[in-house]
Amino acid sequence: MGSVTGSLDRAGCEWLQYDYGSALMAGTRPASFTMWRYRKLLPVPDGPVRYPMPIGGTPLLSVPALRKASGTPHLWIKDETRNPSASNKDRATALVIEDGLRRGVGTITTASTGNAAVATAVGAAAAGMRAVIFVSTDCQPDKLALMTQARAWVFRVPAGYAAAVDLSRAAARAFGWLDRNTGANPFTIEAKKTVAFEVWEQLGRRLPDAMIVPVGDGPTLVALDKGFAELVSCGLATRQPRLIGVQAESCQPLVRAWSGVPAGPADLNPAGTAADGIAVVRPAIGDAVLDAVRRSGGSLLAVTESALLSAVATLAGRAGVGAEPAGAAALAGLECAVERGLVDRLETTVLLVTGREVKAGGAPPGAGRVAVAQGLDEVERALAGEC
Ligand SMILES: *Cc1c(COP(=O)(O)O)cnc(C)c1O
């Protein structure tokens, strides 16, 4: 800081004064820190990036008050809530849309429990693309409003999320749309692996001992495994961090599979948790999650609703981070991981905070439309009436 040399009274408002000179101004603006920084390890050809919003480059927070309160002096938070639509889904969306912009594809589709759909609607709006989203009928109204405000077409699928995925994928094949479905399009994992590169860079080109991550369909965790493995392949690291996946107690198919007692459909209640982002009955790439966790020497664990809600409060109260329950799951899992000896309190541990609660605000619904669809013909008919 230049030293404050006095103050002026300007119409009753106090203005601090400095010893003015050009040396006080910031130097040349640095190149921005976004996920495109790693484009040599992404399927992005040369030439300018067309995607119009800044993606990634999210902060790695040293959380001093949370470290003190939880007795974990080397804890970090990778804050993915800072992406444009407030979740890590923005990375995958950006890479899929970047590919579509280069190939001249005008429509993108996805099914989603909520956040991938919001990210897709917002990203498509900014890129000038049409988004056609498939959600289950219990999708949060606020998330639905955000999608229509971004002019997306939204189809509610009565048979639930798995049926929404099937319909979105069938529409992509039938109509030649971009398929952003998580786990189906390999670009979703490519984009999300950049979190591993950022954490490594932000820790001073070092890897943490462990990383704790919420798990729904699986790409977030599997992508971290791929990113860390690529750092080893590039000769920049010698070992990978342990990956610890967290699910909600009421819907924990992968924790059950990990423990060797697979869950039956009756054991899984996605509506029983406030963590909608990880309430997935049939994880798209569950086997890849189990494999990545095993190879990393990590584990999978389930947390209660009260632990999830208390983690939301602790993130707000001790770290200044606003998170939705799925976004706070890694913190909810930390205590449990320490108790079970999966993580030592003195280790360097990174919690991935994946998303923040989003509100549509008071704006009226946008130009997008909401319809119910059970099959492709209903989708085709609805879109044919579009003006
Ligand atoms: C999607 C999502 C997850 C889970 O990510 P997967 O890649 O599906 O395992 C976790 N938290 C939030 C906030 C999400 O939106």
mmCIF file of C-alpha atoms and ligand atoms in Angstrom:
data_model
loop_
_atom_site.group_PDB
_atom_site.id
_atom_site.type_symbol
_atom_site.label_atom_id
_atom_site.label_comp_id
_atom_site.label_asym_id
_atom_site.label_seq_id
_atom_site.Cartn_x
_atom_site.Cartn_y
_atom_site.Cartn_z
ATOM 1 C CA MET A 1 0.000 0.000 0.000
ATOM 2 C CA GLY A 2 1.140 3.533 -0.706
ATOM 3 C CA SER A 3 1.050 5.492 2.519
ATOM 4 C CA VAL A 4 -2.018 7.514 3.301
ATOM 5 C CA THR A 5 -0.920 11.131 3.540
ATOM 6 C CA GLY A 6 -4.079 12.852 4.694
ATOM 7 C CA SER A 7 -7.718 13.273 3.893
ATOM 8 C CA LEU A 8 -9.981 15.681 2.048
ATOM 9 C CA ASP A 9 -13.555 16.550 2.732
ATOM 10 C CA ARG A 10 -15.551 16.247 -0.521
ATOM 11 C CA ALA A 11 -19.124 17.346 -0.001
ATOM 12 C CA GLY A 12 -19.246 15.731 3.421
ATOM 13 C CA CYS A 13 -17.513 12.526 2.275
ATOM 14 C CA GLU A 14 -14.004 11.738 3.534
ATOM 15 C CA TRP A 15 -11.459 10.896 0.759
ATOM 16 C CA LEU A 16 -8.101 9.463 1.826
ATOM 17 C CA GLN A 17 -5.090 10.964 -0.004
ATOM 18 C CA TYR A 18 -1.851 9.242 -1.157
ATOM 19 C CA ASP A 19 1.494 10.504 -2.412
ATOM 20 C CA TYR A 20 0.311 10.236 -6.047
ATOM 21 C CA GLY A 21 2.546 8.996 -8.924
ATOM 22 C CA SER A 22 2.342 6.394 -11.731
ATOM 23 C CA ALA A 23 4.357 3.865 -9.662
ATOM 24 C CA LEU A 24 1.320 3.404 -7.419
ATOM 25 C CA MET A 25 -0.745 1.803 -10.218
ATOM 26 C CA ALA A 26 -0.792 -2.010 -10.577
ATOM 27 C CA GLY A 27 1.651 -3.449 -13.144
ATOM 28 C CA THR A 28 0.773 -5.245 -16.374
ATOM 29 C CA ARG A 29 -2.406 -7.274 -16.015
ATOM 30 C CA PRO A 30 -1.485 -10.975 -15.663
ATOM 31 C CA ALA A 31 -2.965 -13.558 -18.028
ATOM 32 C CA SER A 32 -6.193 -14.797 -16.454
ATOM 33 C CA PHE A 33 -6.220 -17.992 -14.393
ATOM 34 C CA THR A 34 -8.910 -20.207 -15.968
ATOM 35 C CA MET A 35 -9.159 -23.884 -16.916
ATOM 36 C CA TRP A 36 -8.045 -23.103 -20.506
ATOM 37 C CA ARG A 37 -4.581 -22.640 -19.027
ATOM 38 C CA TYR A 38 -4.279 -26.445 -19.294
ATOM 39 C CA ARG A 39 -5.506 -26.688 -22.876
ATOM 40 C CA LYS A 40 -2.482 -28.728 -23.997
ATOM 41 C CA LEU A 41 -3.972 -31.487 -21.837
ATOM 42 C CA LEU A 42 -7.509 -30.861 -23.129
ATOM 43 C CA PRO A 43 -9.169 -31.798 -26.446
ATOM 44 C CA VAL A 44 -9.102 -28.159 -27.564
ATOM 45 C CA PRO A 45 -7.415 -27.424 -30.912
ATOM 46 C CA ASP A 46 -5.306 -24.292 -31.407
ATOM 47 C CA GLY A 47 -6.944 -20.938 -31.962
ATOM 48 C CA PRO A 48 -8.873 -18.609 -29.708
ATOM 49 C CA VAL A 49 -11.189 -20.109 -27.089
ATOM 50 C CA ARG A 50 -14.765 -19.317 -28.112
ATOM 51 C CA TYR A 51 -16.554 -20.053 -24.840
ATOM 52 C CA PRO A 52 -17.445 -16.585 -23.543
ATOM 53 C CA MET A 53 -17.318 -16.960 -19.746
ATOM 54 C CA PRO A 54 -14.348 -17.411 -17.399
ATOM 55 C CA ILE A 55 -14.315 -20.997 -16.110
ATOM 56 C CA GLY A 56 -12.241 -22.581 -13.350
ATOM 57 C CA GLY A 57 -9.283 -20.907 -11.719
ATOM 58 C CA THR A 58 -11.313 -21.122 -8.507
ATOM 59 C CA PRO A 59 -9.627 -20.248 -5.217
ATOM 60 C CA LEU A 60 -7.903 -22.745 -2.927
ATOM 61 C CA LEU A 61 -8.775 -21.300 0.473
ATOM 62 C CA SER A 62 -6.519 -21.715 3.509
ATOM 63 C CA VAL A 63 -9.526 -21.393 5.893
ATOM 64 C CA PRO A 64 -7.661 -20.329 9.074
ATOM 65 C CA ALA A 65 -10.739 -20.208 11.310
ATOM 66 C CA LEU A 66 -12.001 -23.599 10.127
ATOM 67 C CA ARG A 67 -8.525 -25.114 10.575
ATOM 68 C CA LYS A 68 -8.490 -23.909 14.178
ATOM 69 C CA ALA A 69 -12.042 -25.049 14.935
ATOM 70 C CA SER A 70 -11.563 -28.511 13.428
ATOM 71 C CA GLY A 71 -7.991 -29.119 14.596
ATOM 72 C CA THR A 72 -6.729 -29.741 11.066
ATOM 73 C CA PRO A 73 -3.886 -27.272 10.482
ATOM 74 C CA HIS A 74 -3.249 -28.245 6.864
ATOM 75 C CA LEU A 75 -6.842 -28.246 5.610
ATOM 76 C CA TRP A 76 -7.746 -26.479 2.357
ATOM 77 C CA ILE A 77 -10.993 -25.805 0.540
ATOM 78 C CA LYS A 78 -11.144 -25.826 -3.245
ATOM 79 C CA ASP A 79 -14.078 -23.484 -3.765
ATOM 80 C CA GLU A 80 -15.915 -24.537 -6.918
ATOM 81 C CA THR A 81 -18.906 -22.374 -5.989
ATOM 82 C CA ARG A 82 -17.043 -19.475 -7.651
ATOM 83 C CA ASN A 83 -17.812 -20.695 -11.157
ATOM 84 C CA PRO A 84 -20.362 -18.652 -13.180
ATOM 85 C CA SER A 85 -23.381 -20.811 -12.321
ATOM 86 C CA ALA A 86 -22.065 -21.644 -8.837
ATOM 87 C CA SER A 87 -20.979 -25.269 -9.298
ATOM 88 C CA ASN A 88 -18.220 -27.438 -10.756
ATOM 89 C CA LYS A 89 -20.659 -28.384 -13.551
ATOM 90 C CA ASP A 90 -19.561 -25.232 -15.382
ATOM 91 C CA ARG A 91 -16.223 -26.806 -16.329
ATOM 92 C CA ALA A 92 -17.786 -29.740 -18.205
ATOM 93 C CA THR A 93 -20.404 -27.501 -19.776
ATOM 94 C CA ALA A 94 -17.761 -25.112 -21.080
ATOM 95 C CA LEU A 95 -15.667 -27.809 -22.755
ATOM 96 C CA VAL A 96 -18.681 -29.469 -24.413
ATOM 97 C CA ILE A 97 -19.971 -26.110 -25.695
ATOM 98 C CA GLU A 98 -16.485 -25.092 -26.872
ATOM 99 C CA ASP A 99 -16.442 -28.265 -28.996
ATOM 100 C CA GLY A 100 -19.948 -27.506 -30.324
ATOM 101 C CA LEU A 101 -19.045 -23.924 -31.230
ATOM 102 C CA ARG A 102 -16.058 -25.165 -33.236
ATOM 103 C CA ARG A 103 -18.149 -27.818 -35.021
ATOM 104 C CA GLY A 104 -21.147 -25.540 -35.611
ATOM 105 C CA VAL A 105 -23.642 -27.553 -33.521
ATOM 106 C CA GLY A 106 -26.483 -25.282 -32.410
ATOM 107 C CA THR A 107 -28.199 -27.308 -29.653
ATOM 108 C CA ILE A 108 -26.908 -28.882 -26.455
ATOM 109 C CA THR A 109 -28.825 -31.358 -24.301
ATOM 110 C CA THR A 110 -28.372 -32.896 -20.881
ATOM 111 C CA ALA A 111 -30.308 -34.610 -18.160
ATOM 112 C CA SER A 112 -29.527 -33.483 -14.673
ATOM 113 C CA THR A 113 -30.443 -33.568 -10.995
ATOM 114 C CA GLY A 114 -30.228 -29.746 -11.200
ATOM 115 C CA ASN A 115 -26.791 -28.168 -11.318
ATOM 116 C CA ALA A 116 -25.594 -29.589 -14.644
ATOM 117 C CA ALA A 117 -28.843 -28.371 -16.157
ATOM 118 C CA VAL A 118 -28.444 -24.871 -14.743
ATOM 119 C CA ALA A 119 -24.832 -24.758 -15.935
ATOM 120 C CA THR A 120 -25.880 -25.949 -19.398
ATOM 121 C CA ALA A 121 -28.743 -23.432 -19.668
ATOM 122 C CA VAL A 122 -26.544 -20.539 -18.542
ATOM 123 C CA GLY A 123 -23.552 -21.559 -20.673
ATOM 124 C CA ALA A 124 -25.705 -22.075 -23.773
ATOM 125 C CA ALA A 125 -27.353 -18.685 -23.229
ATOM 126 C CA ALA A 126 -23.967 -16.961 -23.090
ATOM 127 C CA ALA A 127 -22.686 -18.885 -26.134
ATOM 128 C CA GLY A 128 -25.818 -18.278 -28.218
ATOM 129 C CA MET A 129 -26.814 -21.935 -28.332
ATOM 130 C CA ARG A 130 -30.152 -23.633 -27.664
ATOM 131 C CA ALA A 131 -30.304 -25.785 -24.504
ATOM 132 C CA VAL A 132 -32.774 -28.660 -24.200
ATOM 133 C CA ILE A 133 -32.809 -29.994 -20.652
ATOM 134 C CA PHE A 134 -34.392 -33.127 -19.188
ATOM 135 C CA VAL A 135 -35.094 -33.229 -15.447
ATOM 136 C CA SER A 136 -37.077 -35.440 -13.121
ATOM 137 C CA THR A 137 -40.369 -33.960 -11.934
ATOM 138 C CA ASP A 138 -38.975 -33.354 -8.426
ATOM 139 C CA CYS A 139 -36.294 -30.911 -9.680
ATOM 140 C CA GLN A 140 -36.095 -27.832 -7.369
ATOM 141 C CA PRO A 141 -38.366 -25.001 -8.617
ATOM 142 C CA ASP A 142 -35.610 -22.415 -8.195
ATOM 143 C CA LYS A 143 -33.280 -24.391 -10.442
ATOM 144 C CA LEU A 144 -36.091 -24.795 -12.980
ATOM 145 C CA ALA A 145 -36.683 -21.029 -12.969
ATOM 146 C CA LEU A 146 -32.973 -20.379 -13.557
ATOM 147 C CA MET A 147 -33.092 -22.631 -16.608
ATOM 148 C CA THR A 148 -36.113 -20.935 -18.150
ATOM 149 C CA GLN A 149 -34.729 -17.485 -17.397
ATOM 150 C CA ALA A 150 -31.731 -18.562 -19.477
ATOM 151 C CA ARG A 151 -34.210 -19.415 -22.304
ATOM 152 C CA ALA A 152 -33.707 -23.180 -22.068
ATOM 153 C CA TRP A 153 -36.331 -25.706 -23.102
ATOM 154 C CA VAL A 154 -37.004 -27.943 -20.084
ATOM 155 C CA PHE A 155 -38.700 -31.329 -20.279
ATOM 156 C CA ARG A 156 -39.863 -32.861 -17.007
ATOM 157 C CA VAL A 157 -39.715 -36.642 -17.141
ATOM 158 C CA PRO A 158 -42.222 -38.368 -14.825
ATOM 159 C CA ALA A 159 -40.250 -41.638 -14.677
ATOM 160 C CA GLY A 160 -37.335 -39.886 -12.916
ATOM 161 C CA TYR A 161 -33.686 -39.030 -13.447
ATOM 162 C CA ALA A 162 -32.545 -42.292 -15.061
ATOM 163 C CA ALA A 163 -35.334 -42.038 -17.641
ATOM 164 C CA ALA A 164 -34.417 -38.373 -18.216
ATOM 165 C CA VAL A 165 -30.850 -39.452 -19.040
ATOM 166 C CA ASP A 166 -32.101 -42.074 -21.513
ATOM 167 C CA LEU A 167 -34.380 -39.559 -23.226
ATOM 168 C CA SER A 168 -31.727 -36.836 -23.441
ATOM 169 C CA ARG A 169 -29.225 -39.282 -24.955
ATOM 170 C CA ALA A 170 -31.773 -40.594 -27.438
ATOM 171 C CA ALA A 171 -32.620 -37.009 -28.493
ATOM 172 C CA ALA A 172 -28.920 -36.195 -28.975
ATOM 173 C CA ARG A 173 -28.515 -39.208 -31.261
ATOM 174 C CA ALA A 174 -31.741 -38.599 -33.177
ATOM 175 C CA PHE A 175 -31.299 -34.855 -33.733
ATOM 176 C CA GLY A 176 -27.490 -34.487 -33.854
ATOM 177 C CA TRP A 177 -27.308 -32.357 -30.687
ATOM 178 C CA LEU A 178 -24.323 -32.012 -28.366
ATOM 179 C CA ASP A 179 -24.645 -34.662 -25.642
ATOM 180 C CA ARG A 180 -23.411 -33.201 -22.357
ATOM 181 C CA ASN A 181 -24.707 -36.086 -20.238
ATOM 182 C CA THR A 182 -22.329 -36.675 -17.405
ATOM 183 C CA GLY A 183 -20.235 -39.794 -17.796
ATOM 184 C CA ALA A 184 -21.543 -40.289 -21.355
ATOM 185 C CA ASN A 185 -19.444 -37.559 -22.940
ATOM 186 C CA PRO A 186 -15.727 -38.037 -22.152
ATOM 187 C CA PHE A 187 -15.257 -34.259 -22.325
ATOM 188 C CA THR A 188 -17.040 -33.949 -18.956
ATOM 189 C CA ILE A 189 -14.187 -35.836 -17.302
ATOM 190 C CA GLU A 190 -11.521 -33.996 -19.311
ATOM 191 C CA ALA A 191 -12.875 -30.652 -18.111
ATOM 192 C CA LYS A 192 -13.318 -31.649 -14.491
ATOM 193 C CA LYS A 193 -9.761 -33.044 -14.271
ATOM 194 C CA THR A 194 -8.462 -29.465 -14.420
ATOM 195 C CA VAL A 195 -9.398 -29.196 -10.720
ATOM 196 C CA ALA A 196 -6.510 -31.593 -9.999
ATOM 197 C CA PHE A 197 -4.084 -29.412 -11.987
ATOM 198 C CA GLU A 198 -5.242 -26.264 -10.193
ATOM 199 C CA VAL A 199 -4.932 -27.796 -6.717
ATOM 200 C CA TRP A 200 -1.403 -28.982 -7.551
ATOM 201 C CA GLU A 201 -0.414 -25.539 -8.807
ATOM 202 C CA GLN A 202 -2.076 -23.684 -5.951
ATOM 203 C CA LEU A 203 -0.257 -25.837 -3.378
ATOM 204 C CA GLY A 204 3.046 -24.734 -4.959
ATOM 205 C CA ARG A 205 3.303 -27.628 -7.453
ATOM 206 C CA ARG A 206 2.716 -30.190 -4.714
ATOM 207 C CA LEU A 207 -0.072 -32.697 -4.233
ATOM 208 C CA PRO A 208 -2.166 -33.033 -1.067
ATOM 209 C CA ASP A 209 -2.145 -36.285 0.940
ATOM 210 C CA ALA A 210 -5.906 -36.717 0.559
ATOM 211 C CA MET A 211 -8.839 -35.146 -1.169
ATOM 212 C CA ILE A 212 -12.435 -35.522 0.028
ATOM 213 C CA VAL A 213 -15.111 -35.256 -2.646
ATOM 214 C CA PRO A 214 -18.916 -35.590 -2.893
ATOM 215 C CA VAL A 215 -19.984 -38.380 -5.250
ATOM 216 C CA GLY A 216 -23.186 -38.547 -7.304
ATOM 217 C CA ASP A 217 -22.755 -39.912 -10.824
ATOM 218 C CA GLY A 218 -19.002 -40.101 -10.331
ATOM 219 C CA PRO A 219 -17.251 -37.880 -12.911
ATOM 220 C CA THR A 220 -16.032 -35.361 -10.328
ATOM 221 C CA LEU A 221 -14.042 -37.998 -8.429
ATOM 222 C CA VAL A 222 -12.979 -39.999 -11.485
ATOM 223 C CA ALA A 223 -11.757 -36.817 -13.178
ATOM 224 C CA LEU A 224 -9.583 -35.968 -10.172
ATOM 225 C CA ASP A 225 -8.026 -39.429 -10.427
ATOM 226 C CA LYS A 226 -7.310 -38.830 -14.128
ATOM 227 C CA GLY A 227 -5.888 -35.358 -13.496
ATOM 228 C CA PHE A 228 -3.566 -36.551 -10.726
ATOM 229 C CA ALA A 229 -2.507 -39.547 -12.840
ATOM 230 C CA GLU A 230 -1.646 -37.195 -15.715
ATOM 231 C CA LEU A 231 0.537 -35.104 -13.399
ATOM 232 C CA VAL A 232 2.436 -38.315 -12.612
ATOM 233 C CA SER A 233 2.588 -39.216 -16.334
ATOM 234 C CA CYS A 234 4.008 -35.762 -17.082
ATOM 235 C CA GLY A 235 6.750 -36.374 -14.503
ATOM 236 C CA LEU A 236 5.449 -33.574 -12.277
ATOM 237 C CA ALA A 237 4.404 -35.742 -9.318
ATOM 238 C CA THR A 238 5.445 -39.129 -7.981
ATOM 239 C CA ARG A 239 2.270 -40.373 -6.291
ATOM 240 C CA GLN A 240 -1.458 -39.645 -6.239
ATOM 241 C CA PRO A 241 -3.500 -38.395 -3.272
ATOM 242 C CA ARG A 242 -5.970 -40.715 -1.551
ATOM 243 C CA LEU A 243 -9.479 -40.021 -2.823
ATOM 244 C CA ILE A 244 -12.299 -40.205 -0.292
ATOM 245 C CA GLY A 245 -15.804 -40.139 -1.755
ATOM 246 C CA VAL A 246 -18.821 -38.997 0.260
ATOM 247 C CA GLN A 247 -22.488 -39.881 -0.288
ATOM 248 C CA ALA A 248 -25.652 -39.107 1.668
ATOM 249 C CA GLU A 249 -26.864 -41.821 4.021
ATOM 250 C CA SER A 250 -30.305 -42.055 2.386
ATOM 251 C CA CYS A 251 -28.838 -42.669 -1.092
ATOM 252 C CA GLN A 252 -25.434 -44.369 -0.910
ATOM 253 C CA PRO A 253 -25.193 -46.963 -3.685
ATOM 254 C CA LEU A 254 -21.416 -46.676 -4.007
ATOM 255 C CA VAL A 255 -20.692 -46.747 -0.276
ATOM 256 C CA ARG A 256 -22.741 -49.934 -0.074
ATOM 257 C CA ALA A 257 -20.962 -51.461 -3.082
ATOM 258 C CA TRP A 258 -17.613 -50.488 -1.504
ATOM 259 C CA SER A 259 -18.550 -52.226 1.743
ATOM 260 C CA GLY A 260 -19.446 -55.390 -0.153
ATOM 261 C CA VAL A 261 -23.169 -55.273 0.702
ATOM 262 C CA PRO A 262 -24.788 -53.826 -2.452
ATOM 263 C CA ALA A 263 -27.947 -51.790 -1.901
ATOM 264 C CA GLY A 264 -31.257 -52.894 -3.349
ATOM 265 C CA PRO A 265 -33.625 -50.304 -4.854
ATOM 266 C CA ALA A 266 -35.604 -50.194 -1.591
ATOM 267 C CA ASP A 267 -32.474 -49.083 0.289
ATOM 268 C CA LEU A 268 -31.997 -45.991 -1.855
ATOM 269 C CA ASN A 269 -34.169 -42.942 -1.245
ATOM 270 C CA PRO A 270 -32.939 -39.941 -3.270
ATOM 271 C CA ALA A 271 -35.787 -37.791 -1.935
ATOM 272 C CA GLY A 272 -34.553 -38.481 1.608
ATOM 273 C CA THR A 273 -31.633 -36.060 1.380
ATOM 274 C CA ALA A 274 -31.282 -32.317 0.913
ATOM 275 C CA ALA A 275 -28.111 -33.065 -1.058
ATOM 276 C CA ASP A 276 -29.886 -33.361 -4.417
ATOM 277 C CA GLY A 277 -26.624 -32.988 -6.358
ATOM 278 C CA ILE A 278 -25.423 -36.388 -5.091
ATOM 279 C CA ALA A 279 -28.784 -38.171 -4.764
ATOM 280 C CA VAL A 280 -28.169 -40.568 -7.651
ATOM 281 C CA VAL A 281 -29.608 -44.092 -7.520
ATOM 282 C CA ARG A 282 -27.696 -45.491 -10.517
ATOM 283 C CA PRO A 283 -24.357 -43.631 -10.723
ATOM 284 C CA ALA A 284 -23.384 -43.246 -14.388
ATOM 285 C CA ILE A 285 -19.782 -44.339 -13.832
ATOM 286 C CA GLY A 286 -19.979 -46.061 -10.456
ATOM 287 C CA ASP A 287 -17.504 -48.810 -11.319
ATOM 288 C CA ALA A 288 -14.921 -46.230 -12.329
ATOM 289 C CA VAL A 289 -15.410 -44.501 -8.946
ATOM 290 C CA LEU A 290 -14.827 -47.754 -7.041
ATOM 291 C CA ASP A 291 -11.726 -48.442 -9.136
ATOM 292 C CA ALA A 292 -10.277 -44.934 -8.677
ATOM 293 C CA VAL A 293 -10.883 -44.969 -4.918
ATOM 294 C CA ARG A 294 -9.286 -48.404 -4.575
ATOM 295 C CA ARG A 295 -6.186 -47.526 -6.594
ATOM 296 C CA SER A 296 -5.700 -44.290 -4.679
ATOM 297 C CA GLY A 297 -5.795 -46.069 -1.305
ATOM 298 C CA GLY A 298 -8.889 -44.061 -0.340
ATOM 299 C CA SER A 299 -12.376 -44.981 0.756
ATOM 300 C CA LEU A 300 -16.077 -44.171 0.434
ATOM 301 C CA LEU A 301 -18.275 -43.103 3.315
ATOM 302 C CA ALA A 302 -21.834 -41.951 3.996
ATOM 303 C CA VAL A 303 -22.908 -38.962 6.085
ATOM 304 C CA THR A 304 -26.195 -38.224 7.857
ATOM 305 C CA GLU A 305 -28.577 -35.389 6.999
ATOM 306 C CA SER A 306 -27.700 -33.610 10.235
ATOM 307 C CA ALA A 307 -23.974 -33.850 9.394
ATOM 308 C CA LEU A 308 -24.673 -32.368 5.940
ATOM 309 C CA LEU A 309 -26.681 -29.455 7.317
ATOM 310 C CA SER A 310 -24.185 -28.796 10.055
ATOM 311 C CA ALA A 311 -21.407 -28.755 7.425
ATOM 312 C CA VAL A 312 -23.337 -26.103 5.471
ATOM 313 C CA ALA A 313 -23.482 -24.001 8.661
ATOM 314 C CA THR A 314 -19.797 -24.566 9.469
ATOM 315 C CA LEU A 315 -18.687 -23.564 5.963
ATOM 316 C CA ALA A 316 -20.655 -20.336 6.290
ATOM 317 C CA GLY A 317 -19.623 -19.687 9.891
ATOM 318 C CA ARG A 318 -15.948 -20.706 9.810
ATOM 319 C CA ALA A 319 -14.886 -20.248 6.188
ATOM 320 C CA GLY A 320 -17.220 -17.665 4.684
ATOM 321 C CA VAL A 321 -18.204 -20.159 1.988
ATOM 322 C CA GLY A 322 -21.860 -20.543 1.019
ATOM 323 C CA ALA A 323 -22.554 -24.127 -0.019
ATOM 324 C CA GLU A 324 -25.584 -26.255 -0.763
ATOM 325 C CA PRO A 325 -25.793 -29.557 1.158
ATOM 326 C CA ALA A 326 -24.204 -31.609 -1.671
ATOM 327 C CA GLY A 327 -21.485 -28.974 -1.897
ATOM 328 C CA ALA A 328 -20.751 -29.292 1.824
ATOM 329 C CA ALA A 329 -20.611 -33.110 1.835
ATOM 330 C CA ALA A 330 -16.792 -33.218 1.845
ATOM 331 C CA LEU A 331 -16.664 -31.269 5.103
ATOM 332 C CA ALA A 332 -19.385 -33.511 6.548
ATOM 333 C CA GLY A 333 -17.176 -36.478 5.644
ATOM 334 C CA LEU A 334 -13.987 -35.033 7.161
ATOM 335 C CA GLU A 335 -14.794 -35.813 10.830
ATOM 336 C CA CYS A 336 -15.883 -39.330 9.920
ATOM 337 C CA ALA A 337 -12.730 -39.841 7.828
ATOM 338 C CA VAL A 338 -10.543 -38.697 10.735
ATOM 339 C CA GLU A 339 -12.380 -40.955 13.219
ATOM 340 C CA ARG A 340 -11.899 -43.969 10.969
ATOM 341 C CA GLY A 341 -8.227 -43.239 10.462
ATOM 342 C CA LEU A 342 -8.673 -42.549 6.737
ATOM 343 C CA VAL A 343 -7.189 -39.084 7.183
ATOM 344 C CA ASP A 344 -4.746 -37.838 9.828
ATOM 345 C CA ARG A 345 -5.458 -34.389 11.276
ATOM 346 C CA LEU A 346 -1.908 -33.275 10.431
ATOM 347 C CA GLU A 347 -2.062 -34.265 6.762
ATOM 348 C CA THR A 348 -2.582 -31.868 3.874
ATOM 349 C CA THR A 349 -6.220 -32.488 3.010
ATOM 350 C CA VAL A 350 -8.299 -30.696 0.396
ATOM 351 C CA LEU A 351 -12.095 -30.576 0.615
ATOM 352 C CA LEU A 352 -13.847 -30.062 -2.696
ATOM 353 C CA VAL A 353 -16.819 -27.738 -2.171
ATOM 354 C CA THR A 354 -18.775 -28.350 -5.340
ATOM 355 C CA GLY A 355 -21.745 -25.987 -5.357
ATOM 356 C CA ARG A 356 -23.711 -23.153 -3.814
ATOM 357 C CA GLU A 357 -27.463 -22.790 -3.450
ATOM 358 C CA VAL A 358 -28.724 -20.751 -6.401
ATOM 359 C CA LYS A 359 -31.774 -18.515 -6.351
ATOM 360 C CA ALA A 360 -33.715 -17.356 -9.363
ATOM 361 C CA GLY A 361 -34.556 -14.027 -7.765
ATOM 362 C CA GLY A 362 -37.709 -12.109 -8.559
ATOM 363 C CA ALA A 363 -37.333 -12.012 -12.323
ATOM 364 C CA PRO A 364 -40.317 -13.414 -14.250
ATOM 365 C CA PRO A 365 -39.822 -16.740 -16.038
ATOM 366 C CA GLY A 366 -37.835 -16.179 -19.202
ATOM 367 C CA ALA A 367 -38.514 -17.137 -22.770
ATOM 368 C CA GLY A 368 -37.743 -20.786 -22.136
ATOM 369 C CA ARG A 369 -40.559 -23.283 -21.884
ATOM 370 C CA VAL A 370 -41.374 -26.180 -19.615
ATOM 371 C CA ALA A 371 -43.215 -29.274 -20.834
ATOM 372 C CA VAL A 372 -43.686 -32.857 -19.724
ATOM 373 C CA ALA A 373 -42.216 -35.552 -21.971
ATOM 374 C CA GLN A 374 -42.052 -39.327 -21.789
ATOM 375 C CA GLY A 375 -40.789 -39.997 -25.314
ATOM 376 C CA LEU A 376 -38.946 -38.508 -28.295
ATOM 377 C CA ASP A 377 -42.123 -37.780 -30.271
ATOM 378 C CA GLU A 378 -43.372 -35.408 -27.546
ATOM 379 C CA VAL A 379 -40.020 -33.612 -27.589
ATOM 380 C CA GLU A 380 -40.100 -33.277 -31.366
ATOM 381 C CA ARG A 381 -43.670 -31.964 -31.349
ATOM 382 C CA ALA A 382 -42.991 -29.387 -28.626
ATOM 383 C CA LEU A 383 -39.883 -28.072 -30.388
ATOM 384 C CA ALA A 384 -41.605 -28.010 -33.785
ATOM 385 C CA GLY A 385 -44.086 -25.484 -32.362
ATOM 386 C CA GLU A 386 -41.208 -23.208 -31.336
ATOM 387 C CA CYS A 387 -41.305 -19.725 -32.790
HETATM 388 C C1 LIG B 1 -23.076 -32.906 -9.548
HETATM 389 C C2 LIG B 1 -22.691 -32.522 -8.171
HETATM 390 C C3 LIG B 1 -21.938 -33.364 -7.356
HETATM 391 C C4 LIG B 1 -21.525 -34.754 -7.751
HETATM 392 O O1 LIG B 1 -20.738 -34.815 -8.879
HETATM 393 P P1 LIG B 1 -20.626 -36.144 -9.767
HETATM 394 O O2 LIG B 1 -19.614 -35.783 -10.762
HETATM 395 O O3 LIG B 1 -22.002 -36.381 -10.353
HETATM 396 O O4 LIG B 1 -20.247 -37.274 -8.884
HETATM 397 C C5 LIG B 1 -21.596 -32.909 -6.098
HETATM 398 N N1 LIG B 1 -21.975 -31.691 -5.677
HETATM 399 C C6 LIG B 1 -22.709 -30.861 -6.430
HETATM 400 C C7 LIG B 1 -23.080 -29.535 -5.879
HETATM 401 C C8 LIG B 1 -23.086 -31.239 -7.705
HETATM 402 O O5 LIG B 1 -23.825 -30.403 -8.448
#
